[in-house]
Tab-separated table of C-alpha atoms and ligand atoms in Angstrom:
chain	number	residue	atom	x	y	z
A	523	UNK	CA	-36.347	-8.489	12.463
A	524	UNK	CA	-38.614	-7.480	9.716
A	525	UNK	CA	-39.458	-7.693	5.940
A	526	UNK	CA	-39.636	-3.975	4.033
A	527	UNK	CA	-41.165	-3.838	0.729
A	528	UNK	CA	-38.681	-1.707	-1.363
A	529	UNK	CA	-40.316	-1.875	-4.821
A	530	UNK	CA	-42.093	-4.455	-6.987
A	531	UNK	CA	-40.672	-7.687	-6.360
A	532	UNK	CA	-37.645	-6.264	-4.607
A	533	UNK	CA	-37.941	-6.382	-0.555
A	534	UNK	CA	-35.054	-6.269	2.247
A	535	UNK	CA	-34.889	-7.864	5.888
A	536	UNK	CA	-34.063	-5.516	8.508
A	537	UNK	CA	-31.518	-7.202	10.945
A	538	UNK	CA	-31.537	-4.427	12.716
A	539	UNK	CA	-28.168	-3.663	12.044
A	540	UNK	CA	-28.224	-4.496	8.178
A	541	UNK	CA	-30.335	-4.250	5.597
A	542	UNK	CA	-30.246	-7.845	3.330
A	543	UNK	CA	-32.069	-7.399	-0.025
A	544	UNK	CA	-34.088	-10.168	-1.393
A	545	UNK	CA	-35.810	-10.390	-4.496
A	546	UNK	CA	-39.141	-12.180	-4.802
A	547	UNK	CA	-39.379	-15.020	-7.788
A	548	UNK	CA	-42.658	-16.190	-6.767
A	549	UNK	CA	-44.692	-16.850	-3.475
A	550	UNK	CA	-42.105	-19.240	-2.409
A	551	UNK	CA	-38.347	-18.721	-4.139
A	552	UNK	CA	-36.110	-15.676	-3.300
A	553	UNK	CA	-32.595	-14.863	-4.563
A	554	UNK	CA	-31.178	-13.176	-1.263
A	555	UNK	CA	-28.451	-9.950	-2.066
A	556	UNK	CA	-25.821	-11.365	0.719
A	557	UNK	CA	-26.724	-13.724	3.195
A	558	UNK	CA	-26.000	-11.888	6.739
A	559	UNK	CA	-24.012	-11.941	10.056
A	560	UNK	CA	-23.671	-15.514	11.078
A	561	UNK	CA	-23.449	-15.016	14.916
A	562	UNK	CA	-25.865	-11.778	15.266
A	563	UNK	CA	-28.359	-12.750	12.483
A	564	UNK	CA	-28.730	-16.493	11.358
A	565	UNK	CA	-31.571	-17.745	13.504
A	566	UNK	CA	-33.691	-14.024	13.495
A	567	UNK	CA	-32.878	-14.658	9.240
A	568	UNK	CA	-34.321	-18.295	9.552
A	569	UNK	CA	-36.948	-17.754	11.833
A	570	UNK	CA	-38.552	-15.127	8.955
A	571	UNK	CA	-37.801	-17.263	6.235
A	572	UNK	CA	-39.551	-20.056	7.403
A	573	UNK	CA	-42.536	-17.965	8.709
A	574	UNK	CA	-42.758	-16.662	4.986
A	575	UNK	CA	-42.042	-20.211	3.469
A	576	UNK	CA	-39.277	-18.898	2.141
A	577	UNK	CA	-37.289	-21.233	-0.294
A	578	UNK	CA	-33.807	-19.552	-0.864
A	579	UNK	CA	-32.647	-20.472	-4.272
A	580	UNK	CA	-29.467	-17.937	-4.738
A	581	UNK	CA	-27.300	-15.838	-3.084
A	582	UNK	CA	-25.974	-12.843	-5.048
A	583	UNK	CA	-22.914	-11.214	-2.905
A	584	UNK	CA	-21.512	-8.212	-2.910
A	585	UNK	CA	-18.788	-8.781	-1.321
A	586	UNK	CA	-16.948	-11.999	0.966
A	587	UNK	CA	-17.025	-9.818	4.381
A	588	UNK	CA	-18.129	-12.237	7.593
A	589	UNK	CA	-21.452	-9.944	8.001
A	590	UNK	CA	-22.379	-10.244	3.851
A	591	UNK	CA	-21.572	-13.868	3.688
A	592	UNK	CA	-21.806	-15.200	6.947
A	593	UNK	CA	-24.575	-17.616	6.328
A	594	UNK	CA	-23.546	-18.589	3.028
A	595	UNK	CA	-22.613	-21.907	3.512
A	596	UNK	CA	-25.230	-22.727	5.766
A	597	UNK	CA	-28.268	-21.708	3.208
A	598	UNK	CA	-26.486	-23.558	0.499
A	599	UNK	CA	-26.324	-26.927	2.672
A	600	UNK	CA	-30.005	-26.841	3.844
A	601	UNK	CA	-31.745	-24.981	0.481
A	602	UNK	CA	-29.646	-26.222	-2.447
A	603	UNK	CA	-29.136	-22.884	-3.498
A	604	UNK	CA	-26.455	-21.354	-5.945
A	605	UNK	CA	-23.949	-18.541	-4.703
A	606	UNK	CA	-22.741	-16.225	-6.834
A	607	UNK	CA	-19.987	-13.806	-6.279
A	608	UNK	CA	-17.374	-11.900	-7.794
A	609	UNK	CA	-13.987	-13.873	-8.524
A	610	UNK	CA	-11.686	-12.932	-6.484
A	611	UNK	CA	-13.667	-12.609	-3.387
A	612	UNK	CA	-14.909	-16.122	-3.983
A	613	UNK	CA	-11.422	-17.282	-4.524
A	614	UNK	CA	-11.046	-15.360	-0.500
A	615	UNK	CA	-13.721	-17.387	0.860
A	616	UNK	CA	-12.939	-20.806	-0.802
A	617	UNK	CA	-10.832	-21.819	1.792
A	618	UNK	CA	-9.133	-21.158	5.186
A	619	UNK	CA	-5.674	-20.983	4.039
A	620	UNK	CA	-7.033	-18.142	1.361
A	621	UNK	CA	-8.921	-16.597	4.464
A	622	UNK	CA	-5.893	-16.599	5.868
A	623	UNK	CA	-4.016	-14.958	2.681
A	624	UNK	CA	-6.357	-11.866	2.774
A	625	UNK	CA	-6.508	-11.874	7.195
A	626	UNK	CA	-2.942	-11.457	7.202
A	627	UNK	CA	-2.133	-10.487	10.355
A	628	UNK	CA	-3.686	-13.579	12.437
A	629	UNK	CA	-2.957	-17.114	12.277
A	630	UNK	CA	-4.093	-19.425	10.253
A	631	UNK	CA	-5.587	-21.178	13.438
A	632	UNK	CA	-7.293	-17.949	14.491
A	633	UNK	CA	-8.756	-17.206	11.136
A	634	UNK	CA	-10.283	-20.892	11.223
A	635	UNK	CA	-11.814	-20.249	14.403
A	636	UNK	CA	-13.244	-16.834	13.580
A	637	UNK	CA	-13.963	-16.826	9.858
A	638	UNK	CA	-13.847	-20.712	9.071
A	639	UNK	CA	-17.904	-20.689	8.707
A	640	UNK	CA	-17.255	-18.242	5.718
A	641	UNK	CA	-16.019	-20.773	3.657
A	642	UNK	CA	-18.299	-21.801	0.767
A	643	UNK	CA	-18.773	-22.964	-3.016
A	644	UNK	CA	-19.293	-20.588	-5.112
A	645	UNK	CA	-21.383	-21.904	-8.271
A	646	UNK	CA	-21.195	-18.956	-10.318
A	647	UNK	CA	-17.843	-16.073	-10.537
A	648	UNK	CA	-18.498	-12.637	-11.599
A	649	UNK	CA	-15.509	-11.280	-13.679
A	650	UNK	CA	-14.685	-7.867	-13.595
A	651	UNK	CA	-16.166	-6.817	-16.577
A	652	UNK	CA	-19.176	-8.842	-16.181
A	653	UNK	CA	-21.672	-6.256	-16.261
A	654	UNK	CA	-24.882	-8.607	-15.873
A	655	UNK	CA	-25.892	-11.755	-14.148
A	656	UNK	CA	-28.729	-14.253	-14.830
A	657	UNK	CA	-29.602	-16.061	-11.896
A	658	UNK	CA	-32.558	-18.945	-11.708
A	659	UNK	CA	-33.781	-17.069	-14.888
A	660	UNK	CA	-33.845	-13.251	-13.501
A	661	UNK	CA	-31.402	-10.363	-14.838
A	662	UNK	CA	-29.298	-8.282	-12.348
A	663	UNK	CA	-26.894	-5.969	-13.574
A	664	UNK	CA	-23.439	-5.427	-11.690
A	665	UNK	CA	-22.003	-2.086	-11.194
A	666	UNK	CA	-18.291	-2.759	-10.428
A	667	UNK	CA	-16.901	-0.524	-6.888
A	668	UNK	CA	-13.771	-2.278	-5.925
A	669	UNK	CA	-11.817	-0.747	-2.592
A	670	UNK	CA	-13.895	-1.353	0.712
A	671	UNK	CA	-13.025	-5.047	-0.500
A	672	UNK	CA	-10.973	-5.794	-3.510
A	673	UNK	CA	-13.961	-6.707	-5.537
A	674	UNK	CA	-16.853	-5.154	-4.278
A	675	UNK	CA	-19.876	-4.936	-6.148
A	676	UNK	CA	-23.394	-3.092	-6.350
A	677	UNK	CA	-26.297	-5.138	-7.700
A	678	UNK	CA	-29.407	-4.336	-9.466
A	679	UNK	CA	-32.654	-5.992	-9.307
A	680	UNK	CA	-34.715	-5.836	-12.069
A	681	UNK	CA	-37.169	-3.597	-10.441
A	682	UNK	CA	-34.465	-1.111	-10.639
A	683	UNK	CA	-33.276	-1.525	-7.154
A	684	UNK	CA	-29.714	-0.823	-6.679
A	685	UNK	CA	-28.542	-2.810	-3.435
A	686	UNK	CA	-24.781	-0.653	-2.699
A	687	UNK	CA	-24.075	-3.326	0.027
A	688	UNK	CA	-20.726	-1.218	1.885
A	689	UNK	CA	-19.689	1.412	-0.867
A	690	UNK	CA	-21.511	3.650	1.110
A	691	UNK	CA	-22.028	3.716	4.525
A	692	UNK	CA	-25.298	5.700	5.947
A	693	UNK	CA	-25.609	9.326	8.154
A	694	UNK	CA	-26.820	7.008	11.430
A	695	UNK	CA	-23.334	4.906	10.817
A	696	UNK	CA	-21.390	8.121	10.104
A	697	UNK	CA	-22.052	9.913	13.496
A	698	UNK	CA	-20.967	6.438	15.072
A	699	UNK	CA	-18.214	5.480	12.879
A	700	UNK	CA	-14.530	6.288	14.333
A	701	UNK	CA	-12.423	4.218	11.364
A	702	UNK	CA	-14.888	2.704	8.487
A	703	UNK	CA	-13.338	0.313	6.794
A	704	UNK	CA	-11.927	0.550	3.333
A	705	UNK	CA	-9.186	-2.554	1.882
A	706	UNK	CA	-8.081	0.118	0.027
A	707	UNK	CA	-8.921	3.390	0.589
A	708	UNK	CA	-7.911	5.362	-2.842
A	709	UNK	CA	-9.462	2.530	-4.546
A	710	UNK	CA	-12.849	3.151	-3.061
A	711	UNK	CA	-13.194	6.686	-3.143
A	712	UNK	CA	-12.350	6.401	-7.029
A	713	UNK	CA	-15.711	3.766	-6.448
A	714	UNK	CA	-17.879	6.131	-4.866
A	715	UNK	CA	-17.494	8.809	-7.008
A	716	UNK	CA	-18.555	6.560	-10.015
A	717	UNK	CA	-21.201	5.906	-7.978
A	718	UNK	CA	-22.706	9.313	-8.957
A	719	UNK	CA	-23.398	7.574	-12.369
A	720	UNK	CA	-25.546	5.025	-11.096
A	721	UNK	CA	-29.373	5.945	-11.808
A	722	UNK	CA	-31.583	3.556	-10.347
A	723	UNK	CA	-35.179	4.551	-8.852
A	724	UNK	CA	-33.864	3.295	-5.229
A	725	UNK	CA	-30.927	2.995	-3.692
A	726	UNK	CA	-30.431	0.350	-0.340
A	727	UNK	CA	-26.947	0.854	1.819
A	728	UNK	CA	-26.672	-2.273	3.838
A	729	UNK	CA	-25.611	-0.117	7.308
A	730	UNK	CA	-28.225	1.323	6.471
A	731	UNK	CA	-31.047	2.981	4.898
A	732	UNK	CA	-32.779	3.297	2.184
A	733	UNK	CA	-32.767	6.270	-0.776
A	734	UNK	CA	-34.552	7.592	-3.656
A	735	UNK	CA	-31.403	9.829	-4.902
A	736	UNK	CA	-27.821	9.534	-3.112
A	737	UNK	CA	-26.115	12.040	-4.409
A	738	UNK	CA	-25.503	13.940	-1.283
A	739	UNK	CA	-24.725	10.891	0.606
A	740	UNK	CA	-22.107	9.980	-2.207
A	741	UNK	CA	-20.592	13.425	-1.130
A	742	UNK	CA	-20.804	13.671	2.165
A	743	UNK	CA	-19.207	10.153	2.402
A	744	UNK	CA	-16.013	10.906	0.521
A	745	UNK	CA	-16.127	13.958	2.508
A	746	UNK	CA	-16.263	11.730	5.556
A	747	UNK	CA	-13.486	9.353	4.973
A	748	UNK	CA	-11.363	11.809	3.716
A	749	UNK	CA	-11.856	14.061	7.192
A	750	UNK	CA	-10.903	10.540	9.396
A	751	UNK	CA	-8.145	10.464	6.736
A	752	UNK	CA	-6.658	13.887	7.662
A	753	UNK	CA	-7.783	12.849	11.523
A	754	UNK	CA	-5.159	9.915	11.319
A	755	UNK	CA	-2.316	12.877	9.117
A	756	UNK	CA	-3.019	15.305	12.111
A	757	UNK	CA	-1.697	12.332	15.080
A	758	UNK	CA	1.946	12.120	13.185
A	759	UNK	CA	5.002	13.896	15.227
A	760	UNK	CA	7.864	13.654	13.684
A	761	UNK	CA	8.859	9.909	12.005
A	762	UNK	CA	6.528	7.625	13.495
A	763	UNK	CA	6.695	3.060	13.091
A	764	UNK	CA	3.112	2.397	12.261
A	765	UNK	CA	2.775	0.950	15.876
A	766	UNK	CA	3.966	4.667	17.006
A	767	UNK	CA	0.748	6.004	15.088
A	768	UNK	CA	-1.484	2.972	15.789
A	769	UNK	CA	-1.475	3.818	19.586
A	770	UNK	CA	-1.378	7.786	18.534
A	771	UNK	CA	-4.763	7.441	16.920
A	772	UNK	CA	-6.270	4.781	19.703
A	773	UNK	CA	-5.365	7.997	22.320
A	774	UNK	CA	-6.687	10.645	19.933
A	775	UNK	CA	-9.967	8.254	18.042
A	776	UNK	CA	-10.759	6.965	22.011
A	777	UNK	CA	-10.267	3.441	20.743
A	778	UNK	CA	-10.139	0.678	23.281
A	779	UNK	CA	-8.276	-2.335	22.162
A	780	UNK	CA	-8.684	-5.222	24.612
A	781	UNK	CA	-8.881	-8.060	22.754
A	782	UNK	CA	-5.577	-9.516	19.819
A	783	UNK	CA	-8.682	-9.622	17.388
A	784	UNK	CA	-9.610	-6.531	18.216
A	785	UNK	CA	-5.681	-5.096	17.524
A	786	UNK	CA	-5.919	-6.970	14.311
A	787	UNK	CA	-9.053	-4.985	12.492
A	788	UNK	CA	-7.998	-1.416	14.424
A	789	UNK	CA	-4.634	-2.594	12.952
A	790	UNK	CA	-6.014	-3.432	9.487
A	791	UNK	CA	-8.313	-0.082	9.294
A	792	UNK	CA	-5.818	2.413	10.385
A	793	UNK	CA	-3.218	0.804	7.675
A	794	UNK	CA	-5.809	1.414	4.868
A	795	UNK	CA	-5.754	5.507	5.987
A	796	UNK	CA	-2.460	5.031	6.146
A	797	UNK	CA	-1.019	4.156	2.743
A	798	UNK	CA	-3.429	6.578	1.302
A	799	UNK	CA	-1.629	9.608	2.834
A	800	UNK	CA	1.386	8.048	1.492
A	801	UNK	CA	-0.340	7.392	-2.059
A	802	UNK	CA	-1.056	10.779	-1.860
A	803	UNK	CA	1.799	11.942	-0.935
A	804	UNK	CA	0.483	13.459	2.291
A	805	UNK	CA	3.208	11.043	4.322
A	806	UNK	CA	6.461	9.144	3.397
A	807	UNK	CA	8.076	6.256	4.544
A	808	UNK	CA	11.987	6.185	4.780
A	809	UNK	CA	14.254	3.784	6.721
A	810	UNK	CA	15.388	4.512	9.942
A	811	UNK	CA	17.923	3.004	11.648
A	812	UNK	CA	16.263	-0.455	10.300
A	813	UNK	CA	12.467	0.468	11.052
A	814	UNK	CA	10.042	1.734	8.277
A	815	UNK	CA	8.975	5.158	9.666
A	816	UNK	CA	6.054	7.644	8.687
A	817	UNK	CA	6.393	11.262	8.611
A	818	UNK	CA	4.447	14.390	7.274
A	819	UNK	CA	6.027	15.018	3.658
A	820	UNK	CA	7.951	18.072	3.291
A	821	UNK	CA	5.504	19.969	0.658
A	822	UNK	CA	2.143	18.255	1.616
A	823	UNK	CA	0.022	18.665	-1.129
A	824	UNK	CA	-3.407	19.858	-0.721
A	825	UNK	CA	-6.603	16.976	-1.247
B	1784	ZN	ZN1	-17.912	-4.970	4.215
């Protein structure tokens, strides 16, 4: 792990996997952009903040996933800082039984044990049409991109540093990425290409990289998801359960599912590809026989 100067007070710790924005107050305080993986990234996170003597006095998130906000709760207990977030995903993270609400598919006992760490106070909600945030005296704007989560965010620091956190995902995750995840797809596709009127002097994608202009990335990642969109459209035969097309696209994506955690987020991600091609009309669902079943639509329209 390492620090990167991005510009003026604005810097980033590479993970490795991530990139976490930080901006600098002073020698000592930092407002941290997300606060990391918990299992991957706490201690390598720790060990540079304490070599740097590093007081963290806010968390900004983009967005309550378990690699954004993973360490959340633990920075708040042993720095006193305040988290900020927007509203709903800090109502997500406020408890287990909300966990639960938005981790649908697993039990309330297995989204203790896997997610409980995310829960966390949140001192201060973003609304959605909060377009600016003051925290510990500095100015960040918010640029609102709802759809990989249900309130996802992009933050700017005041050196003009817009941190996208997961609108967009980067060309190194691209080549590896079978499914990226989207909550809801149509949603964030509508969010990345309002990302096009975003004009900051640098741009940091948290998986990762970092730009001067991403306006070809913007492209080439709607681009991307819709291709894995028409991927999961080319799989259906005839009227397919969404279990029938779930194992379809593990044989035809070479996705191993071993593990019922494992099932749940294939499960999750395919579903969000899913209803798209039946928001767009690509697919339908009719009854059959008492199952809900999936099938090319008649007069597919072209997207
Ligand atoms: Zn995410």
């Amino acid at each position: 792990m390492e620090i990167k100067k991005i510009k003026g007070n604005t810097f980033c710790i590479d993970t490795g996997m991530t990139y976490l924005p930080f901006y600098k107050i002073n020698d000592e305080e930092i407002i941290m952009l997300d606060s990391g993986w918990a299992k991957g990234e706490r201690k390598g996170i720790e060990e540079l903040l304490e070599k740097n003597n590093f007081k963290v006095v806010g968390i900004l998130c983009s967005h309550a996933h378990i690699d954004h906000i993973g360490n959340n709760a633990y920075l708040k207990e042993k720095y006193h800082c305040v988290i900020a977030m927007p509203a709903y995903e800090a109502l997500v993270c406020s408890s287990n039984v909300n966990l639960k609400v938005y981790y649908s598919s697993q039990t309330l006992s297995d989204v203790t044990e896997r997610f409980g760490h995310m829960v966390c106070e949140t001192d201060m909600m973003i609304s959605e049409n909060q377009d600016r945030i003051c925290m510990c005296g500095i100015q960040f704007k918010i640029f609102h991109t709802p759809g990989h989560s249900p309130a996802h965010i992009c933050i700017t620091t005041p050196d003009d540093v817009a941190y996208l956190g997961d609108a967009l995902i980067s060309y190194e995750v691209m080549e590896g990425a079978k499914m990226p995840y989207a909550y809801i797809l149509r949603e964030d596709l509508k969010s990345k290409i309002k990302l096009y009127d975003l004009k900051c002097s640098k741009y940091v994608v948290a998986h990762k990289g970092i730009y001067n202009d991403i306006t070809e990335l913007i492209t080439d990642n709607i681009s991307f998801y819709k291709n894995r969109a028409e991927r999961v459209y080319s799989v259906i035969d005839g009227a397919m359960t969404m279990e029938d097309i779930l194992k379809a696209v593990m044989k035809s994506f070479h996705i191993q599912v071993n593990s019922r955690y494992r099932y749940a987020v294939i499960e999750r991600m395919l579903r969000s590809y899913v209803e798209y091609l039946n928001e767009i009309e690509r697919i339908e669902l009719k009854m059959d026989h008492g199952f809900l079943k999936y099938s090319k639509a008649p007069y597919s329209k072209l997207v």
